Amino acid sequence: MKKYFITVALFVVSHALSGCGSDTDSQEVEQSLPIEFTSQSGSQTDIFHQKVEVIDTLETYNNFWLSVPSINNFPSFDETTETLTIILSPNASCGFGPAVQSVDEHESQILITVGRVYTESPETCNPVGYPTYGYSWVKVSKSSKQVGVVFEI
């Protein structure tokens, strides 16, 4: 009986280890296509944490818009034809803020890449006396795909 358990244990372990090899050659790389988008960036003083909000209904749009009155150039939104994503990110009170660099459509998601845009030279900037957070909004054609955000900051 003891030999039987040892044999079964060796079989299970050897079978499990055979699955640990690399199969990167057999994996396909997911294709992505750049898609058209509209975007704008700025600073706001209402929400002081990083946040990504995907807006696909008029109710979500109105609730978010009311929560950030310091954004004075909030975009219009048509829930039947557009998906709007708002990205709130830490912002130096002087010098840089977030900005959308690209939007790519993958098989399973829309991926937004956000980078850092310098608005003033850190050496010559006169900082404000209160904290600010940057924002970027990006509008794409309506999609039911999940939206992902990558920060390259």
PDB file of C-alpha atoms in Angstrom:
ATOM      1  CA  MET A   1       0.000   0.000   0.000  1.00  0.00           C
ATOM      2  CA  LYS A   2       2.875   2.354   0.823  1.00  0.00           C
ATOM      3  CA  LYS A   3       4.424   1.765  -2.627  1.00  0.00           C
ATOM      4  CA  TYR A   4       1.075   2.538  -4.208  1.00  0.00           C
ATOM      5  CA  PHE A   5       0.872   5.962  -2.481  1.00  0.00           C
ATOM      6  CA  ILE A   6       4.488   6.760  -3.398  1.00  0.00           C
ATOM      7  CA  THR A   7       3.829   5.825  -7.026  1.00  0.00           C
ATOM      8  CA  VAL A   8       0.661   7.940  -7.147  1.00  0.00           C
ATOM      9  CA  ALA A   9       2.443  10.857  -5.443  1.00  0.00           C
ATOM     10  CA  LEU A  10       5.351  10.681  -7.921  1.00  0.00           C
ATOM     11  CA  PHE A  11       2.911  10.590 -10.838  1.00  0.00           C
ATOM     12  CA  VAL A  12       0.967  13.610  -9.546  1.00  0.00           C
ATOM     13  CA  VAL A  13       4.122  15.638  -8.860  1.00  0.00           C
ATOM     14  CA  SER A  14       5.704  14.793 -12.223  1.00  0.00           C
ATOM     15  CA  HIS A  15       2.464  15.575 -14.022  1.00  0.00           C
ATOM     16  CA  ALA A  16       2.139  18.920 -12.192  1.00  0.00           C
ATOM     17  CA  LEU A  17       5.737  19.875 -12.894  1.00  0.00           C
ATOM     18  CA  SER A  18       5.360  19.161 -16.603  1.00  0.00           C
ATOM     19  CA  GLY A  19       2.846  22.010 -16.746  1.00  0.00           C
ATOM     20  CA  CYS A  20       5.361  24.488 -15.321  1.00  0.00           C
ATOM     21  CA  GLY A  21       7.237  24.911 -18.590  1.00  0.00           C
ATOM     22  CA  SER A  22       7.081  28.128 -20.573  1.00  0.00           C
ATOM     23  CA  ASP A  23       4.632  28.238 -23.433  1.00  0.00           C
ATOM     24  CA  THR A  24       5.231  31.846 -24.469  1.00  0.00           C
ATOM     25  CA  ASP A  25       5.906  30.747 -28.038  1.00  0.00           C
ATOM     26  CA  SER A  26       2.369  29.405 -28.340  1.00  0.00           C
ATOM     27  CA  GLN A  27       0.674  32.507 -26.896  1.00  0.00           C
ATOM     28  CA  GLU A  28      -0.683  35.043 -29.329  1.00  0.00           C
ATOM     29  CA  VAL A  29      -0.107  38.731 -28.726  1.00  0.00           C
ATOM     30  CA  GLU A  30      -3.399  40.593 -28.486  1.00  0.00           C
ATOM     31  CA  GLN A  31      -3.739  43.085 -31.321  1.00  0.00           C
ATOM     32  CA  SER A  32      -4.616  46.694 -30.603  1.00  0.00           C
ATOM     33  CA  LEU A  33      -5.878  49.464 -32.833  1.00  0.00           C
ATOM     34  CA  PRO A  34      -5.639  53.175 -32.082  1.00  0.00           C
ATOM     35  CA  ILE A  35      -9.070  54.786 -31.974  1.00  0.00           C
ATOM     36  CA  GLU A  36     -10.172  58.379 -32.353  1.00  0.00           C
ATOM     37  CA  PHE A  37     -10.801  60.319 -29.174  1.00  0.00           C
ATOM     38  CA  THR A  38     -11.428  63.799 -27.830  1.00  0.00           C
ATOM     39  CA  SER A  39      -9.609  64.840 -24.679  1.00  0.00           C
ATOM     40  CA  GLN A  40      -8.874  67.783 -22.433  1.00  0.00           C
ATOM     41  CA  SER A  41      -6.858  68.256 -19.240  1.00  0.00           C
ATOM     42  CA  GLY A  42      -6.796  70.759 -16.410  1.00  0.00           C
ATOM     43  CA  SER A  43      -6.821  71.157 -12.632  1.00  0.00           C
ATOM     44  CA  GLN A  44      -9.625  70.778 -10.112  1.00  0.00           C
ATOM     45  CA  THR A  45      -9.875  71.326  -6.357  1.00  0.00           C
ATOM     46  CA  ASP A  46     -12.831  69.139  -5.341  1.00  0.00           C
ATOM     47  CA  ILE A  47     -11.667  65.516  -5.169  1.00  0.00           C
ATOM     48  CA  PHE A  48      -8.271  64.790  -3.609  1.00  0.00           C
ATOM     49  CA  HIS A  49      -7.633  61.191  -4.512  1.00  0.00           C
ATOM     50  CA  GLN A  50      -6.865  59.331  -7.683  1.00  0.00           C
ATOM     51  CA  LYS A  51     -10.005  58.166  -9.432  1.00  0.00           C
ATOM     52  CA  VAL A  52     -11.149  56.825 -12.776  1.00  0.00           C
ATOM     53  CA  GLU A  53     -14.833  57.170 -13.624  1.00  0.00           C
ATOM     54  CA  VAL A  54     -16.294  55.570 -16.752  1.00  0.00           C
ATOM     55  CA  ILE A  55     -19.488  57.367 -17.710  1.00  0.00           C
ATOM     56  CA  ASP A  56     -21.957  55.641 -19.980  1.00  0.00           C
ATOM     57  CA  THR A  57     -25.303  56.927 -18.686  1.00  0.00           C
ATOM     58  CA  LEU A  58     -26.723  60.404 -18.283  1.00  0.00           C
ATOM     59  CA  GLU A  59     -27.350  59.750 -14.584  1.00  0.00           C
ATOM     60  CA  THR A  60     -23.668  58.908 -13.949  1.00  0.00           C
ATOM     61  CA  TYR A  61     -22.653  61.958 -15.988  1.00  0.00           C
ATOM     62  CA  ASN A  62     -24.865  64.319 -13.953  1.00  0.00           C
ATOM     63  CA  ASN A  63     -23.793  62.859 -10.590  1.00  0.00           C
ATOM     64  CA  PHE A  64     -20.098  63.133 -11.412  1.00  0.00           C
ATOM     65  CA  TRP A  65     -20.420  66.621 -12.884  1.00  0.00           C
ATOM     66  CA  LEU A  66     -22.116  67.831  -9.684  1.00  0.00           C
ATOM     67  CA  SER A  67     -19.272  66.378  -7.552  1.00  0.00           C
ATOM     68  CA  VAL A  68     -16.558  68.453  -9.275  1.00  0.00           C
ATOM     69  CA  PRO A  69     -17.817  72.017  -9.713  1.00  0.00           C
ATOM     70  CA  SER A  70     -14.242  73.293 -10.099  1.00  0.00           C
ATOM     71  CA  ILE A  71     -14.045  71.712 -13.569  1.00  0.00           C
ATOM     72  CA  ASN A  72     -15.411  74.552 -15.649  1.00  0.00           C
ATOM     73  CA  ASN A  73     -14.979  72.963 -19.074  1.00  0.00           C
ATOM     74  CA  PHE A  74     -16.853  69.726 -18.464  1.00  0.00           C
ATOM     75  CA  PRO A  75     -17.676  68.159 -21.833  1.00  0.00           C
ATOM     76  CA  SER A  76     -21.113  67.575 -23.264  1.00  0.00           C
ATOM     77  CA  PHE A  77     -22.173  63.923 -23.351  1.00  0.00           C
ATOM     78  CA  ASP A  78     -24.528  61.820 -25.462  1.00  0.00           C
ATOM     79  CA  GLU A  79     -25.188  58.482 -23.760  1.00  0.00           C
ATOM     80  CA  THR A  80     -26.400  56.889 -27.001  1.00  0.00           C
ATOM     81  CA  THR A  81     -23.186  57.476 -28.967  1.00  0.00           C
ATOM     82  CA  GLU A  82     -20.347  58.177 -26.500  1.00  0.00           C
ATOM     83  CA  THR A  83     -18.376  56.711 -23.623  1.00  0.00           C
ATOM     84  CA  LEU A  84     -16.745  59.336 -21.397  1.00  0.00           C
ATOM     85  CA  THR A  85     -13.903  58.550 -19.006  1.00  0.00           C
ATOM     86  CA  ILE A  86     -12.752  60.993 -16.338  1.00  0.00           C
ATOM     87  CA  ILE A  87      -9.282  60.514 -14.839  1.00  0.00           C
ATOM     88  CA  LEU A  88      -8.344  62.344 -11.646  1.00  0.00           C
ATOM     89  CA  SER A  89      -4.678  62.182 -10.727  1.00  0.00           C
ATOM     90  CA  PRO A  90      -2.210  63.845  -8.369  1.00  0.00           C
ATOM     91  CA  ASN A  91      -0.996  67.146  -9.767  1.00  0.00           C
ATOM     92  CA  ALA A  92       1.931  69.214  -8.647  1.00  0.00           C
ATOM     93  CA  SER A  93       0.621  72.615  -7.627  1.00  0.00           C
ATOM     94  CA  CYS A  94       3.132  73.821 -10.097  1.00  0.00           C
ATOM     95  CA  GLY A  95       4.687  72.261 -13.131  1.00  0.00           C
ATOM     96  CA  PHE A  96       2.785  69.257 -14.488  1.00  0.00           C
ATOM     97  CA  GLY A  97      -0.499  67.442 -14.796  1.00  0.00           C
ATOM     98  CA  PRO A  98      -1.993  64.332 -16.402  1.00  0.00           C
ATOM     99  CA  ALA A  99      -2.862  64.203 -20.107  1.00  0.00           C
ATOM    100  CA  VAL A 100      -4.217  61.449 -22.333  1.00  0.00           C
ATOM    101  CA  GLN A 101      -1.534  60.301 -24.770  1.00  0.00           C
ATOM    102  CA  SER A 102      -3.374  57.551 -26.632  1.00  0.00           C
ATOM    103  CA  VAL A 103      -6.469  55.378 -26.711  1.00  0.00           C
ATOM    104  CA  ASP A 104      -6.245  51.868 -28.141  1.00  0.00           C
ATOM    105  CA  GLU A 105      -8.946  49.295 -28.669  1.00  0.00           C
ATOM    106  CA  HIS A 106      -8.085  45.722 -27.769  1.00  0.00           C
ATOM    107  CA  GLU A 107     -10.216  42.621 -28.175  1.00  0.00           C
ATOM    108  CA  SER A 108     -11.503  42.817 -24.612  1.00  0.00           C
ATOM    109  CA  GLN A 109     -10.982  46.447 -23.553  1.00  0.00           C
ATOM    110  CA  ILE A 110     -10.304  50.042 -24.441  1.00  0.00           C
ATOM    111  CA  LEU A 111      -6.934  51.082 -23.023  1.00  0.00           C
ATOM    112  CA  ILE A 112      -6.227  54.752 -22.237  1.00  0.00           C
ATOM    113  CA  THR A 113      -2.595  55.777 -21.745  1.00  0.00           C
ATOM    114  CA  VAL A 114      -2.059  58.836 -19.528  1.00  0.00           C
ATOM    115  CA  GLY A 115       1.236  60.716 -19.365  1.00  0.00           C
ATOM    116  CA  ARG A 116       2.651  63.772 -17.653  1.00  0.00           C
ATOM    117  CA  VAL A 117       2.476  67.158 -19.357  1.00  0.00           C
ATOM    118  CA  TYR A 118       4.644  69.977 -18.050  1.00  0.00           C
ATOM    119  CA  THR A 119       2.774  73.274 -17.897  1.00  0.00           C
ATOM    120  CA  GLU A 120       5.548  75.344 -16.329  1.00  0.00           C
ATOM    121  CA  SER A 121       9.200  74.990 -15.605  1.00  0.00           C
ATOM    122  CA  PRO A 122       9.704  73.835 -11.970  1.00  0.00           C
ATOM    123  CA  GLU A 123      12.506  76.419 -11.603  1.00  0.00           C
ATOM    124  CA  THR A 124      10.321  79.415 -12.512  1.00  0.00           C
ATOM    125  CA  CYS A 125       6.956  78.280 -11.176  1.00  0.00           C
ATOM    126  CA  ASN A 126       5.187  80.169  -8.408  1.00  0.00           C
ATOM    127  CA  PRO A 127       3.225  77.464  -6.515  1.00  0.00           C
ATOM    128  CA  VAL A 128      -0.303  78.049  -5.301  1.00  0.00           C
ATOM    129  CA  GLY A 129      -1.021  77.869  -1.576  1.00  0.00           C
ATOM    130  CA  TYR A 130      -3.584  75.047  -1.811  1.00  0.00           C
ATOM    131  CA  PRO A 131      -3.501  71.511  -3.211  1.00  0.00           C
ATOM    132  CA  THR A 132      -4.806  70.790  -6.682  1.00  0.00           C
ATOM    133  CA  TYR A 133      -5.465  67.590  -8.546  1.00  0.00           C
ATOM    134  CA  GLY A 134      -5.255  67.247 -12.262  1.00  0.00           C
ATOM    135  CA  TYR A 135      -7.910  65.742 -14.449  1.00  0.00           C
ATOM    136  CA  SER A 136      -8.219  64.503 -17.974  1.00  0.00           C
ATOM    137  CA  TRP A 137     -11.404  63.539 -19.685  1.00  0.00           C
ATOM    138  CA  VAL A 138     -11.494  61.432 -22.803  1.00  0.00           C
ATOM    139  CA  LYS A 139     -14.467  60.767 -25.057  1.00  0.00           C
ATOM    140  CA  VAL A 140     -14.700  57.824 -27.473  1.00  0.00           C
ATOM    141  CA  SER A 141     -17.475  56.249 -29.497  1.00  0.00           C
ATOM    142  CA  LYS A 142     -19.918  54.211 -27.404  1.00  0.00           C
ATOM    143  CA  SER A 143     -18.515  50.858 -26.371  1.00  0.00           C
ATOM    144  CA  SER A 144     -19.556  48.086 -24.018  1.00  0.00           C
ATOM    145  CA  LYS A 145     -15.916  47.059 -23.527  1.00  0.00           C
ATOM    146  CA  GLN A 146     -14.165  47.510 -20.200  1.00  0.00           C
ATOM    147  CA  VAL A 147     -12.028  50.659 -19.976  1.00  0.00           C
ATOM    148  CA  GLY A 148      -8.489  50.392 -18.590  1.00  0.00           C
ATOM    149  CA  VAL A 149      -6.075  53.205 -17.754  1.00  0.00           C
ATOM    150  CA  VAL A 150      -2.268  52.998 -17.769  1.00  0.00           C
ATOM    151  CA  PHE A 151      -0.304  55.826 -16.130  1.00  0.00           C
ATOM    152  CA  GLU A 152       3.091  56.490 -17.691  1.00  0.00           C
ATOM    153  CA  ILE A 153       4.052  59.142 -15.167  1.00  0.00           C
TER     154      ILE A 153
END
